[in-house]
Amino acid sequence: MTQLALVIDLNTCVGCHACVTSCKEWNTSGQAGPMVDKNPYAAEPTGTFFNRVQSFEVGTFPNTQTVHFPKSCLHCEDPPCVPVCPTGASYKRPEDGIVLVDYDKCIGCEYCSWACPYGAREIDEQQKVMKKCTLCVDRLYDESLPEAERKPVCVLSCPTSARIYGDIHDPESEASKAISDAGGYQLMPEWGTAPANHYLPRRKVSIAIHEEDLQRVDNPLRKEDRGPRKPTTRTTLDDSTSW
Amino acid sequence: MKPAISVILLTTLIGTGQGLFLAFYSAEWFVLLGILRPPLNDYSGHAAALSVLLLALGLVASFFHLGHPERAWRAAAMWRSSWLSREVIALPAAMLLILGYVLLKLSAMDSIVLVLGESIPISISTVVGFGAVLAICALFVCTAMIYACLKFLRQWHSPLTVLNFLLMGCASGFTLASALASYSQDGRFAYFVGMAIFLTLAALIFRFATLLRNKGLRSPSSLQSAIGVHHPTIRQIAQGAMGGSFNTRAFIHSYGASVVRLARRGFLVLGFVIPLLLLQISDESSTLICSLAFALQYLGLLAERWYFFIEAEHPQNLYYQMIS
Ligand code: SF4
Ligand code: SF4
């Protein structure tokens, strides 16, 4: 069975929101219909987004680190949001594990959003239906796109390649390898939702620099204490010869 | 959670309607069994009609909760997995059966279909009424399970939720029945009042027990498990939206601690203590006192349902602690 998912590397995410804007751009102009964008240039801008980047400060000043944390639907393997939906509008595709909402069936009762512990679902205030990340399902199988672009737009747009896309049930996929090599983890594992999206943990990135790294101790010039020849003021052969 | 007004109205109105029907239908059986004296003029058809009206009002209120009420019929589809879907089936089923009971009682069509033990005549309306009782019980369970089945809303995820919905619905229904009985000078008044007092007291005990239980609850989730960074000090500095989002508008309330405390005390006093005192001092001729008891109890139960939402802590709020 296939389970498509994203693996997000918190080490490389710089919080630039490129995934947020490209997600909104693709999905607002795509199959899903427009996504609300209220007061975009005024105070209190708000609207529907499938993906958001949040920022957290970890530690106490001055020893702090900023963690940028992109958050979207995690396409849980045991999604609590699906069985509660009374209309069947919310469903998990058996073929690739993507959790989707059928906007033509949704009655906007909000019950699924109560059942998602991650706050990944949002009611669209214009269409009055529940919306959430589709993993760009309308790109993944589109044969009119070059094969390299059959990926979620957020993955393509990320300038630091912090987002890896793949089948986490295929141990050979880039996503699975990233999870096993870098200790990928799931959010709120305590609820047993088994999120398909994983996050790669922050690691220490400082290195120690010693004096001898800057100046070679075994520099042969230094060792024999013989510097380069000094410029001379005497006339040389070049000055006296004319031809 | 932020209280949803339409849901508060829905659950309290249908609870009272269901309780009211149970009151009159059970009294009817006690009359059949010869335990209670029959009323001079049988108005149980009208009482049941009031019960249908309350259920219908609840249904109307629930439509205001939907983004697409015109598609509401679709909500019956997933009854195999969704308690909400089951409620959507149980509510009209209960309404139809009670309506059938009303029509039989108010028309001349009601007739005796069998005689139990040679002395207890069972009429068609009694049989239909029994069906209504089953639907009402199913409806109580479905309504409460909508909340109780959400396992990470720990304040709701308990059998106490189902018990509370059942007891509070029945208590308000029997209080209303007492008011109607005293207005109609019905000899069964003592039964209604006795049951109303018993149910209100039981509802108070279990609601109080729930408050105590919820006080000691600790969520297993924290900001650490929410973002997977295991450091004791984490502070949110941006939530990815400056003007708020659905997540802040639908889940996070802005009522201060004093308002919440007032609501808690208010619902305990209005919903339970005062109605208990009023019912205690009422007698067959005190229609006004019983009506007052019902009105205050209903107000109290509205406050109770409001508090029920405020009480529940949604783990998604961990991600929405600071806008910037
Ligand atoms: S993250 Fe939320 S909306 Fe997405 S599948 Fe999991 S429970 Fe459902
Ligand atoms: S809001 Fe839509 S998708 Fe969510 S539970 Fe209701 S009908 Fe299903």
Coordinates of C-alpha atoms and ligand atoms in Angstrom, one line a residue:
Chain A
M1 CA 0.0 0.0 0.0
T2 CA 1.2 3.5 -0.8
Q3 CA 1.2 6.3 1.7
L4 CA 2.2 9.6 0.1
A5 CA 3.5 12.1 2.6
L6 CA 5.8 15.0 3.2
V7 CA 8.9 14.9 5.4
I8 CA 9.9 18.4 6.7
D9 CA 13.4 19.1 7.8
L10 CA 13.3 21.6 10.7
N11 CA 17.0 22.0 10.4
T12 CA 16.9 23.6 7.0
C13 CA 13.6 25.4 7.1
V14 CA 14.3 29.2 7.3
G15 CA 10.7 30.2 7.7
C16 CA 10.5 32.1 4.4
H17 CA 6.8 31.1 3.7
A18 CA 7.6 30.2 0.1
C19 CA 5.6 27.0 0.6
V20 CA 2.7 29.0 2.0
T21 CA 2.4 31.4 -0.9
S22 CA 3.0 28.8 -3.6
C23 CA 0.4 26.5 -2.0
K24 CA -2.2 29.3 -1.9
E25 CA -1.4 30.3 -5.5
W26 CA -1.7 26.8 -6.9
N27 CA -4.8 25.8 -4.9
T28 CA -6.7 29.1 -5.2
S29 CA -6.4 29.0 -9.0
G30 CA -6.8 25.2 -9.3
Q31 CA -9.4 22.5 -9.1
A32 CA -10.3 23.2 -5.5
G33 CA -11.8 26.6 -6.3
P34 CA -10.8 30.0 -4.8
M35 CA -9.6 30.2 -1.2
V36 CA -10.8 33.2 0.8
D37 CA -8.4 36.1 1.1
K38 CA -9.9 38.8 3.3
N39 CA -8.2 42.2 3.8
P40 CA -5.0 41.0 2.1
Y41 CA -3.4 44.5 2.2
A42 CA -5.2 45.9 5.2
A43 CA -5.0 45.4 8.9
E44 CA -6.1 41.9 10.1
P45 CA -5.5 40.0 6.9
T46 CA -7.1 36.5 7.1
G47 CA -8.2 33.7 4.9
T48 CA -8.0 30.1 4.0
F49 CA -4.6 28.4 3.9
F50 CA -3.8 24.8 3.5
N51 CA -0.3 25.3 5.0
R52 CA 1.1 27.7 7.5
V53 CA 4.5 28.4 8.9
Q54 CA 4.7 29.0 12.6
S55 CA 7.7 30.1 14.6
F56 CA 8.7 29.2 18.0
E57 CA 11.5 30.4 20.3
V58 CA 13.2 27.6 22.2
G59 CA 15.3 28.3 25.2
T60 CA 15.9 31.3 27.4
F61 CA 17.6 34.5 26.1
P62 CA 20.4 34.7 25.1
N63 CA 20.6 30.9 24.6
T64 CA 17.7 30.7 22.2
Q65 CA 17.0 29.0 18.9
T66 CA 14.2 29.9 16.5
V67 CA 12.3 26.9 15.1
H68 CA 10.3 27.6 12.0
F69 CA 7.5 25.0 11.8
P70 CA 5.5 24.5 8.7
K71 CA 2.1 22.8 9.5
S72 CA -0.5 21.3 7.2
C73 CA -2.7 18.3 7.2
L74 CA -0.5 15.3 8.1
H75 CA -2.6 12.8 6.1
C76 CA -2.8 10.5 9.2
E77 CA -2.8 6.8 8.6
D78 CA -5.6 6.5 11.1
P79 CA -7.3 9.8 10.6
P80 CA -9.8 10.7 13.4
C81 CA -11.4 13.3 11.1
V82 CA -12.7 10.8 8.6
P83 CA -15.0 8.4 10.5
V84 CA -16.8 11.3 12.2
C85 CA -17.9 13.0 9.0
P86 CA -21.6 12.3 8.6
T87 CA -21.8 12.8 4.9
G88 CA -18.7 10.9 3.8
A89 CA -17.3 14.1 2.3
S90 CA -14.1 13.4 4.2
Y91 CA -12.3 10.3 3.0
K92 CA -8.9 8.7 2.9
R93 CA -7.9 7.4 -0.6
P94 CA -7.0 3.7 -0.3
E95 CA -4.7 3.9 -3.3
D96 CA -2.3 6.6 -2.0
G97 CA -3.4 7.4 1.5
I98 CA -4.2 11.1 0.8
V99 CA -7.0 12.4 3.0
L100 CA -9.4 14.6 1.0
V101 CA -12.7 16.5 1.3
D102 CA -15.3 16.3 -1.4
Y103 CA -16.5 19.9 -1.6
D104 CA -19.7 18.9 -3.3
K105 CA -20.8 16.7 -0.4
C106 CA -19.6 18.7 2.6
I107 CA -22.3 20.4 4.6
G108 CA -19.9 22.5 6.6
C109 CA -20.8 21.1 10.0
E110 CA -17.3 21.5 11.3
Y111 CA -17.4 18.2 13.1
C112 CA -14.2 17.0 11.4
S113 CA -12.3 20.0 12.5
W114 CA -13.3 19.2 16.1
A115 CA -11.9 15.7 15.5
C116 CA -8.5 16.8 14.2
P117 CA -6.0 17.3 17.0
Y118 CA -3.7 19.3 14.8
G119 CA -6.0 22.1 13.7
A120 CA -5.3 21.2 10.1
R121 CA -8.8 21.9 8.7
E122 CA -10.3 25.2 8.0
I123 CA -13.8 26.3 6.9
D124 CA -13.7 28.4 3.8
E125 CA -15.8 31.4 4.6
Q126 CA -17.1 31.9 1.1
Q127 CA -17.7 28.4 0.0
K128 CA -18.8 27.3 3.5
V129 CA -17.1 23.9 3.1
M130 CA -14.2 22.4 5.0
K131 CA -10.8 22.7 3.3
K132 CA -7.4 21.3 3.9
C133 CA -4.2 20.3 2.3
T134 CA -4.7 17.9 -0.7
L135 CA -1.0 17.1 -1.1
C136 CA -1.6 18.7 -4.5
V137 CA -3.4 15.6 -5.7
D138 CA -4.2 17.5 -8.9
R139 CA -0.5 17.7 -9.8
L140 CA 0.7 14.2 -8.7
Y141 CA -0.9 12.3 -11.5
D142 CA -1.1 15.0 -14.1
E143 CA 0.7 13.7 -17.2
S144 CA 0.7 17.1 -18.9
L145 CA 3.3 18.2 -16.3
P146 CA 7.0 17.2 -16.7
E147 CA 7.6 14.2 -14.5
A148 CA 9.9 16.2 -12.1
E149 CA 7.0 18.6 -11.4
R150 CA 4.5 16.0 -10.4
K151 CA 5.0 16.9 -6.8
P152 CA 3.3 19.2 -4.3
V153 CA 4.1 22.8 -5.2
C154 CA 5.4 23.5 -1.7
V155 CA 8.1 20.9 -2.2
L156 CA 9.1 22.5 -5.6
S157 CA 9.1 26.0 -4.2
C158 CA 11.1 25.4 -1.0
P159 CA 14.4 27.2 -1.6
T160 CA 16.3 25.2 1.0
S161 CA 14.8 21.8 0.1
A162 CA 13.4 21.4 3.5
R163 CA 10.4 19.5 2.2
I164 CA 10.8 16.0 0.9
Y165 CA 7.9 14.2 -0.8
G166 CA 7.5 10.5 -1.2
D167 CA 5.9 7.2 -0.3
I168 CA 6.7 6.5 3.3
H169 CA 5.7 2.8 2.9
D170 CA 8.4 2.3 0.3
P171 CA 11.6 1.8 2.3
E172 CA 13.6 2.9 -0.8
S173 CA 11.9 6.3 -1.2
E174 CA 13.8 9.5 -0.5
A175 CA 11.2 10.3 2.2
S176 CA 11.6 6.9 4.0
K177 CA 15.3 7.2 3.9
A178 CA 15.2 10.7 5.4
I179 CA 13.0 9.4 8.2
S180 CA 15.2 6.5 9.0
D181 CA 18.5 8.3 8.6
A182 CA 17.7 11.5 10.4
G183 CA 15.3 10.2 13.1
G184 CA 12.1 11.5 11.6
Y185 CA 9.2 11.8 14.1
Q186 CA 5.5 12.3 14.1
L187 CA 3.5 15.1 15.9
M188 CA 1.5 14.3 19.0
P189 CA 2.1 10.6 18.8
E190 CA 0.1 10.2 22.0
W191 CA -3.2 10.2 20.1
G192 CA -2.5 7.2 17.9
T193 CA -3.4 9.0 14.7
A194 CA -0.1 7.9 13.0
P195 CA 0.5 11.0 10.9
A196 CA 2.0 10.2 7.6
N197 CA 3.9 13.5 7.4
H198 CA 7.1 13.4 9.5
Y199 CA 9.5 16.0 10.8
L200 CA 13.3 15.8 10.9
P201 CA 14.5 17.0 14.3
R202 CA 16.7 20.0 14.9
R203 CA 20.4 19.2 15.3
K204 CA 23.3 21.2 16.7
V205 CA 25.0 22.8 13.8
S206 CA 27.9 24.6 15.6
I207 CA 31.6 23.5 15.0
A208 CA 34.6 24.2 17.2
I209 CA 37.4 26.2 15.4
H210 CA 40.9 26.0 16.8
E211 CA 43.8 28.4 16.2
E212 CA 45.7 25.7 14.2
D213 CA 42.7 25.3 11.8
L214 CA 43.2 28.9 10.7
Q215 CA 47.1 28.7 10.4
R216 CA 48.7 25.5 9.4
V217 CA 51.1 24.4 12.2
D218 CA 53.1 22.4 9.6
N219 CA 53.4 25.2 7.2
P220 CA 56.9 24.5 5.6
L221 CA 57.7 28.2 5.3
R222 CA 57.0 28.9 8.9
K223 CA 58.8 25.7 10.0
E224 CA 62.2 26.7 8.5
D225 CA 61.5 30.3 9.4
R226 CA 62.5 31.4 5.9
G227 CA 60.1 34.0 4.6
P228 CA 59.9 35.1 1.0
R229 CA 62.9 37.1 -0.4
K230 CA 62.7 40.8 0.4
P231 CA 62.6 43.3 -2.5
T232 CA 66.1 44.7 -3.2
T233 CA 67.2 48.3 -4.0
R234 CA 70.4 47.4 -5.9
T235 CA 70.5 47.7 -9.7
T236 CA 69.9 44.4 -11.3
L237 CA 71.0 43.0 -14.6
D238 CA 67.7 44.2 -16.1
D239 CA 68.4 47.8 -15.3
S240 CA 71.9 47.9 -16.9
T241 CA 71.3 45.9 -20.0
S242 CA 69.8 47.5 -23.1
W243 CA 69.1 45.6 -26.3
Chain B
M1 CA -13.7 25.1 22.7
K2 CA -15.7 28.1 21.7
P3 CA -19.5 27.6 22.5
A4 CA -21.6 27.1 19.4
I5 CA -25.0 28.8 20.1
S6 CA -27.0 26.7 17.6
V7 CA -25.6 23.5 19.1
I8 CA -26.4 24.7 22.6
L9 CA -30.0 25.3 21.6
L10 CA -30.2 22.0 19.7
T11 CA -29.1 19.8 22.6
T12 CA -31.1 21.6 25.3
L13 CA -34.3 21.8 23.3
I14 CA -34.3 18.2 22.2
G15 CA -33.3 17.1 25.6
T16 CA -36.4 18.7 27.2
G17 CA -38.6 17.5 24.4
Q18 CA -37.4 13.9 24.9
G19 CA -37.8 14.1 28.6
L20 CA -41.3 15.5 28.3
F21 CA -42.4 12.6 26.1
L22 CA -40.8 10.1 28.5
A23 CA -42.7 11.7 31.4
F24 CA -46.1 11.4 29.8
Y25 CA -45.6 8.0 28.3
S26 CA -44.3 6.5 31.5
A27 CA -47.3 8.1 33.4
E28 CA -49.6 6.4 30.8
W29 CA -48.1 3.0 31.7
F30 CA -48.5 3.7 35.4
V31 CA -52.2 4.5 34.8
L32 CA -52.5 1.3 32.7
L33 CA -51.0 -0.8 35.5
G34 CA -53.4 0.9 38.0
I35 CA -50.7 2.6 40.0
L36 CA -51.7 6.2 39.1
R37 CA -55.2 7.5 38.7
P38 CA -56.1 8.5 35.1
P39 CA -56.4 12.3 34.5
L40 CA -59.9 13.7 34.1
N41 CA -59.3 14.8 30.6
D42 CA -56.4 13.1 28.7
Y43 CA -54.1 15.7 27.3
S44 CA -51.1 13.5 26.7
G45 CA -51.6 14.0 22.9
H46 CA -51.1 17.8 23.4
A47 CA -48.1 17.2 25.7
A48 CA -46.6 15.0 23.1
A49 CA -47.3 17.6 20.5
L50 CA -45.3 20.1 22.6
S51 CA -42.5 17.5 22.7
V52 CA -42.4 17.3 18.9
L53 CA -42.4 21.1 18.7
L54 CA -39.4 21.2 21.0
L55 CA -37.6 18.7 18.9
A56 CA -38.5 20.6 15.7
L57 CA -37.2 23.8 17.2
G58 CA -33.9 22.0 18.0
L59 CA -33.7 20.8 14.5
V60 CA -34.2 24.3 13.1
A61 CA -31.5 25.6 15.4
S62 CA -29.1 23.0 14.2
F63 CA -29.5 24.1 10.6
F64 CA -27.9 27.4 11.6
H65 CA -24.7 25.5 12.5
L66 CA -24.3 24.2 8.9
G67 CA -22.5 25.9 6.1
H68 CA -24.8 24.2 3.5
P69 CA -28.1 23.4 5.2
E70 CA -29.6 22.5 1.8
R71 CA -27.3 19.4 1.7
A72 CA -28.2 18.3 5.3
W73 CA -30.0 15.2 3.9
R74 CA -26.5 13.9 3.0
A75 CA -25.6 13.7 6.7
A76 CA -27.6 10.4 7.1
A77 CA -25.1 8.6 4.9
M78 CA -22.3 7.5 7.2
W79 CA -24.3 6.0 10.1
R80 CA -21.9 3.1 10.2
S81 CA -19.1 5.3 11.6
S82 CA -20.4 8.7 12.6
W83 CA -22.4 9.5 15.7
L84 CA -23.5 12.7 14.1
S85 CA -24.9 10.8 11.2
R86 CA -26.7 8.5 13.6
E87 CA -28.2 11.5 15.4
V88 CA -29.4 12.8 12.1
I89 CA -31.4 9.6 11.7
A90 CA -32.6 9.2 15.3
L91 CA -33.9 12.8 15.5
P92 CA -36.4 12.6 12.7
A93 CA -37.3 9.0 13.6
A94 CA -38.2 10.1 17.1
M95 CA -40.1 13.1 15.8
L96 CA -42.1 10.9 13.4
L97 CA -43.0 8.3 16.0
I98 CA -44.0 11.0 18.5
L99 CA -46.0 12.7 15.8
G100 CA -47.7 9.3 15.0
Y101 CA -48.5 9.1 18.7
V102 CA -50.0 12.6 18.7
L103 CA -52.1 11.9 15.7
L104 CA -53.5 8.7 17.2
K105 CA -54.3 10.4 20.5
L106 CA -55.9 13.4 19.0
S107 CA -57.9 11.5 16.3
A108 CA -60.5 8.8 16.7
M109 CA -58.3 6.2 15.1
D110 CA -56.8 5.0 18.3
S111 CA -58.1 1.5 19.2
I112 CA -57.2 -1.3 21.5
V113 CA -55.0 -3.9 19.7
L114 CA -54.4 -6.4 22.5
V115 CA -55.1 -7.0 26.1
L116 CA -52.2 -7.9 28.4
G117 CA -52.9 -10.2 31.3
E118 CA -56.6 -9.8 30.7
S119 CA -56.8 -6.4 32.3
I120 CA -54.3 -4.1 30.6
P121 CA -55.6 -2.8 27.3
I122 CA -52.9 -1.8 24.9
S123 CA -53.9 0.6 22.2
I124 CA -52.1 1.4 18.9
S125 CA -50.8 4.7 20.4
T126 CA -49.2 2.8 23.2
V127 CA -47.3 0.6 20.7
V128 CA -46.2 3.6 18.6
G129 CA -45.3 5.5 21.8
F130 CA -43.1 2.5 22.8
G131 CA -41.3 2.9 19.4
A132 CA -40.9 6.6 20.2
V133 CA -39.3 5.8 23.6
L134 CA -36.7 3.5 21.8
A135 CA -35.9 6.3 19.3
I136 CA -35.6 8.8 22.1
C137 CA -33.2 6.6 24.0
A138 CA -31.2 6.1 20.9
L139 CA -31.2 9.9 20.3
F140 CA -29.9 10.6 23.8
V141 CA -27.0 8.3 23.2
C142 CA -26.2 9.6 19.7
T143 CA -26.3 13.2 20.8
A144 CA -24.0 12.7 23.7
M145 CA -21.7 10.4 21.9
I146 CA -21.0 13.1 19.3
Y147 CA -19.0 14.7 22.1
A148 CA -18.0 11.7 24.1
C149 CA -16.4 9.9 21.2
L150 CA -13.7 12.6 20.6
K151 CA -10.9 11.0 22.6
F152 CA -8.6 14.0 22.7
L153 CA -11.3 16.3 24.1
R154 CA -10.6 14.7 27.4
Q155 CA -13.3 16.7 29.3
W156 CA -15.9 15.1 27.0
H157 CA -14.5 11.7 26.5
S158 CA -16.3 9.9 29.3
P159 CA -19.4 7.9 29.9
L160 CA -20.4 10.7 32.3
T161 CA -21.2 12.9 29.2
V162 CA -23.9 10.4 28.1
L163 CA -25.3 10.1 31.6
N164 CA -25.4 13.9 32.0
F165 CA -27.2 14.5 28.7
L166 CA -29.7 11.8 29.6
L167 CA -30.3 13.0 33.2
M168 CA -30.5 16.7 32.3
G169 CA -32.8 16.1 29.4
C170 CA -35.1 14.0 31.5
A171 CA -35.0 16.4 34.5
S172 CA -36.1 19.4 32.4
G173 CA -38.7 17.3 30.7
F174 CA -40.3 16.1 33.9
T175 CA -40.1 19.7 35.3
L176 CA -42.1 20.9 32.3
A177 CA -44.5 17.9 32.8
S178 CA -45.1 19.1 36.4
A179 CA -46.0 22.5 35.2
L180 CA -48.4 21.1 32.6
A181 CA -49.9 18.7 35.1
S182 CA -50.5 21.4 37.6
Y183 CA -52.0 23.6 34.9
S184 CA -54.4 20.8 33.9
Q185 CA -55.2 19.8 37.5
D186 CA -53.9 16.3 36.7
G187 CA -53.8 13.8 39.5
R188 CA -50.5 12.5 38.2
F189 CA -48.8 15.8 39.3
A190 CA -47.2 14.1 42.4
Y191 CA -45.5 11.5 40.1
F192 CA -44.1 14.2 37.8
V193 CA -42.8 16.4 40.6
G194 CA -41.4 13.5 42.5
M195 CA -39.5 12.3 39.4
A196 CA -38.5 15.8 38.5
I197 CA -36.9 16.3 41.9
F198 CA -35.2 12.9 41.7
L199 CA -33.9 13.4 38.2
T200 CA -32.7 17.0 39.0
L201 CA -30.9 15.8 42.1
A202 CA -29.3 12.9 40.2
A203 CA -28.3 15.3 37.3
L204 CA -26.8 17.6 39.9
I205 CA -24.8 14.8 41.5
F206 CA -23.4 13.6 38.2
R207 CA -22.7 17.0 36.8
F208 CA -20.8 17.9 39.9
A209 CA -18.9 14.7 39.7
T210 CA -18.0 15.6 36.1
L211 CA -16.7 19.0 37.3
L212 CA -14.5 17.3 39.8
R213 CA -13.2 14.8 37.3
N214 CA -12.4 17.5 34.8
K215 CA -10.6 19.6 37.3
G216 CA -7.9 17.0 37.7
L217 CA -7.5 16.2 34.0
R218 CA -4.1 16.7 32.4
S219 CA -3.7 16.6 28.7
P220 CA -1.0 14.2 27.5
S221 CA -0.2 16.8 24.8
S222 CA 2.1 19.8 25.3
L223 CA 3.8 22.3 23.1
Q224 CA 6.7 19.9 23.2
S225 CA 4.8 17.0 21.7
A226 CA 2.9 19.3 19.4
I227 CA 6.1 20.4 17.5
G228 CA 8.4 17.6 18.6
V229 CA 11.0 19.8 20.3
H230 CA 11.9 18.5 23.7
H231 CA 13.0 21.6 25.6
P232 CA 11.2 22.8 28.7
T233 CA 11.0 26.5 27.5
I234 CA 9.2 27.0 24.2
R235 CA 7.4 30.2 23.3
Q236 CA 5.4 30.8 20.2
I237 CA 6.4 33.9 18.3
A238 CA 4.3 33.6 15.1
Q239 CA 1.3 31.4 14.3
G240 CA 1.4 31.9 10.5
A241 CA -1.5 34.4 10.3
M242 CA -1.8 38.0 11.5
G243 CA -5.6 38.5 11.4
G244 CA -6.4 35.2 13.0
S245 CA -7.7 32.1 11.2
F246 CA -10.5 29.6 11.4
N247 CA -8.5 27.9 14.1
T248 CA -8.5 30.9 16.3
R249 CA -12.1 31.9 15.6
A250 CA -13.7 28.5 16.0
F251 CA -11.7 27.1 18.9
I252 CA -10.4 29.8 21.1
H253 CA -12.8 31.8 23.3
S254 CA -12.0 35.1 24.9
Y255 CA -14.1 34.9 28.0
G256 CA -12.2 35.8 31.1
A257 CA -11.9 33.5 34.1
S258 CA -14.5 35.5 36.1
V259 CA -17.2 35.0 33.4
V260 CA -16.4 31.3 33.2
R261 CA -16.6 31.0 37.0
L262 CA -19.9 32.9 37.0
A263 CA -21.3 30.6 34.4
R264 CA -20.3 27.5 36.4
R265 CA -21.9 28.8 39.6
G266 CA -24.9 30.1 37.6
F267 CA -25.7 26.8 36.0
L268 CA -25.4 24.9 39.3
V269 CA -27.7 27.3 41.0
L270 CA -30.2 28.1 38.2
G271 CA -30.2 24.7 36.6
F272 CA -30.4 22.5 39.7
V273 CA -30.6 24.2 43.2
I274 CA -33.4 26.7 42.6
P275 CA -35.6 24.3 40.6
L276 CA -35.1 21.7 43.3
L277 CA -36.3 24.2 46.0
L278 CA -39.2 25.4 43.9
L279 CA -40.4 21.9 43.0
Q280 CA -40.1 21.0 46.7
I281 CA -42.5 23.7 47.8
S282 CA -44.9 23.3 44.9
D283 CA -48.2 21.6 45.1
E284 CA -50.9 20.7 42.6
S285 CA -52.2 24.2 42.3
S286 CA -48.9 26.0 41.9
T287 CA -48.7 26.3 38.2
L288 CA -46.7 29.5 38.4
I289 CA -44.1 28.0 40.7
C290 CA -43.6 25.0 38.5
S291 CA -43.4 27.1 35.4
L292 CA -40.9 29.3 37.0
A293 CA -38.9 26.2 38.0
F294 CA -38.9 25.1 34.4
A295 CA -38.0 28.4 33.0
L296 CA -35.0 28.8 35.4
Q297 CA -33.9 25.3 34.9
Y298 CA -33.9 25.7 31.1
L299 CA -31.8 28.9 31.5
G300 CA -29.5 27.0 33.8
L301 CA -29.1 24.2 31.3
L302 CA -28.3 26.7 28.5
A303 CA -25.5 28.0 30.8
E304 CA -24.5 24.4 31.5
R305 CA -24.2 23.6 27.8
W306 CA -22.2 26.8 27.3
Y307 CA -19.9 25.8 30.0
F308 CA -19.6 22.3 28.6
F309 CA -18.0 23.8 25.6
I310 CA -15.7 26.2 27.5
E311 CA -14.6 23.4 29.7
A312 CA -13.3 21.3 26.8
E313 CA -9.7 22.0 25.8
H314 CA -8.8 21.2 22.3
P315 CA -5.1 20.2 21.6
Q316 CA -5.1 22.3 18.4
N317 CA -5.0 25.4 20.7
L318 CA -1.4 24.5 21.5
Y319 CA -0.5 25.7 18.0
Y320 CA -2.4 29.0 18.4
Q321 CA -1.0 30.7 21.5
M322 CA 0.2 33.9 20.0
I323 CA -0.6 36.0 17.0
S324 CA 2.2 38.1 15.6
Ligands
SF4_1 S1 -3.9 16.0 10.3 FE1 -6.0 16.3 10.9 S2 -7.1 16.7 9.0 FE2 -5.2 15.7 8.5 S3 -5.6 13.5 8.4 FE3 -4.8 14.0 10.4 S4 -6.6 14.3 11.7 FE4 -7.3 14.5 9.6
SF4_2 S1 -17.5 19.8 7.7 FE1 -17.8 18.7 5.8 S2 -16.1 17.3 5.7 FE2 -16.2 18.0 7.8 S3 -17.5 16.5 9.0 FE3 -18.9 18.1 8.2 S4 -19.6 17.3 6.2 FE4 -17.7 16.1 6.7

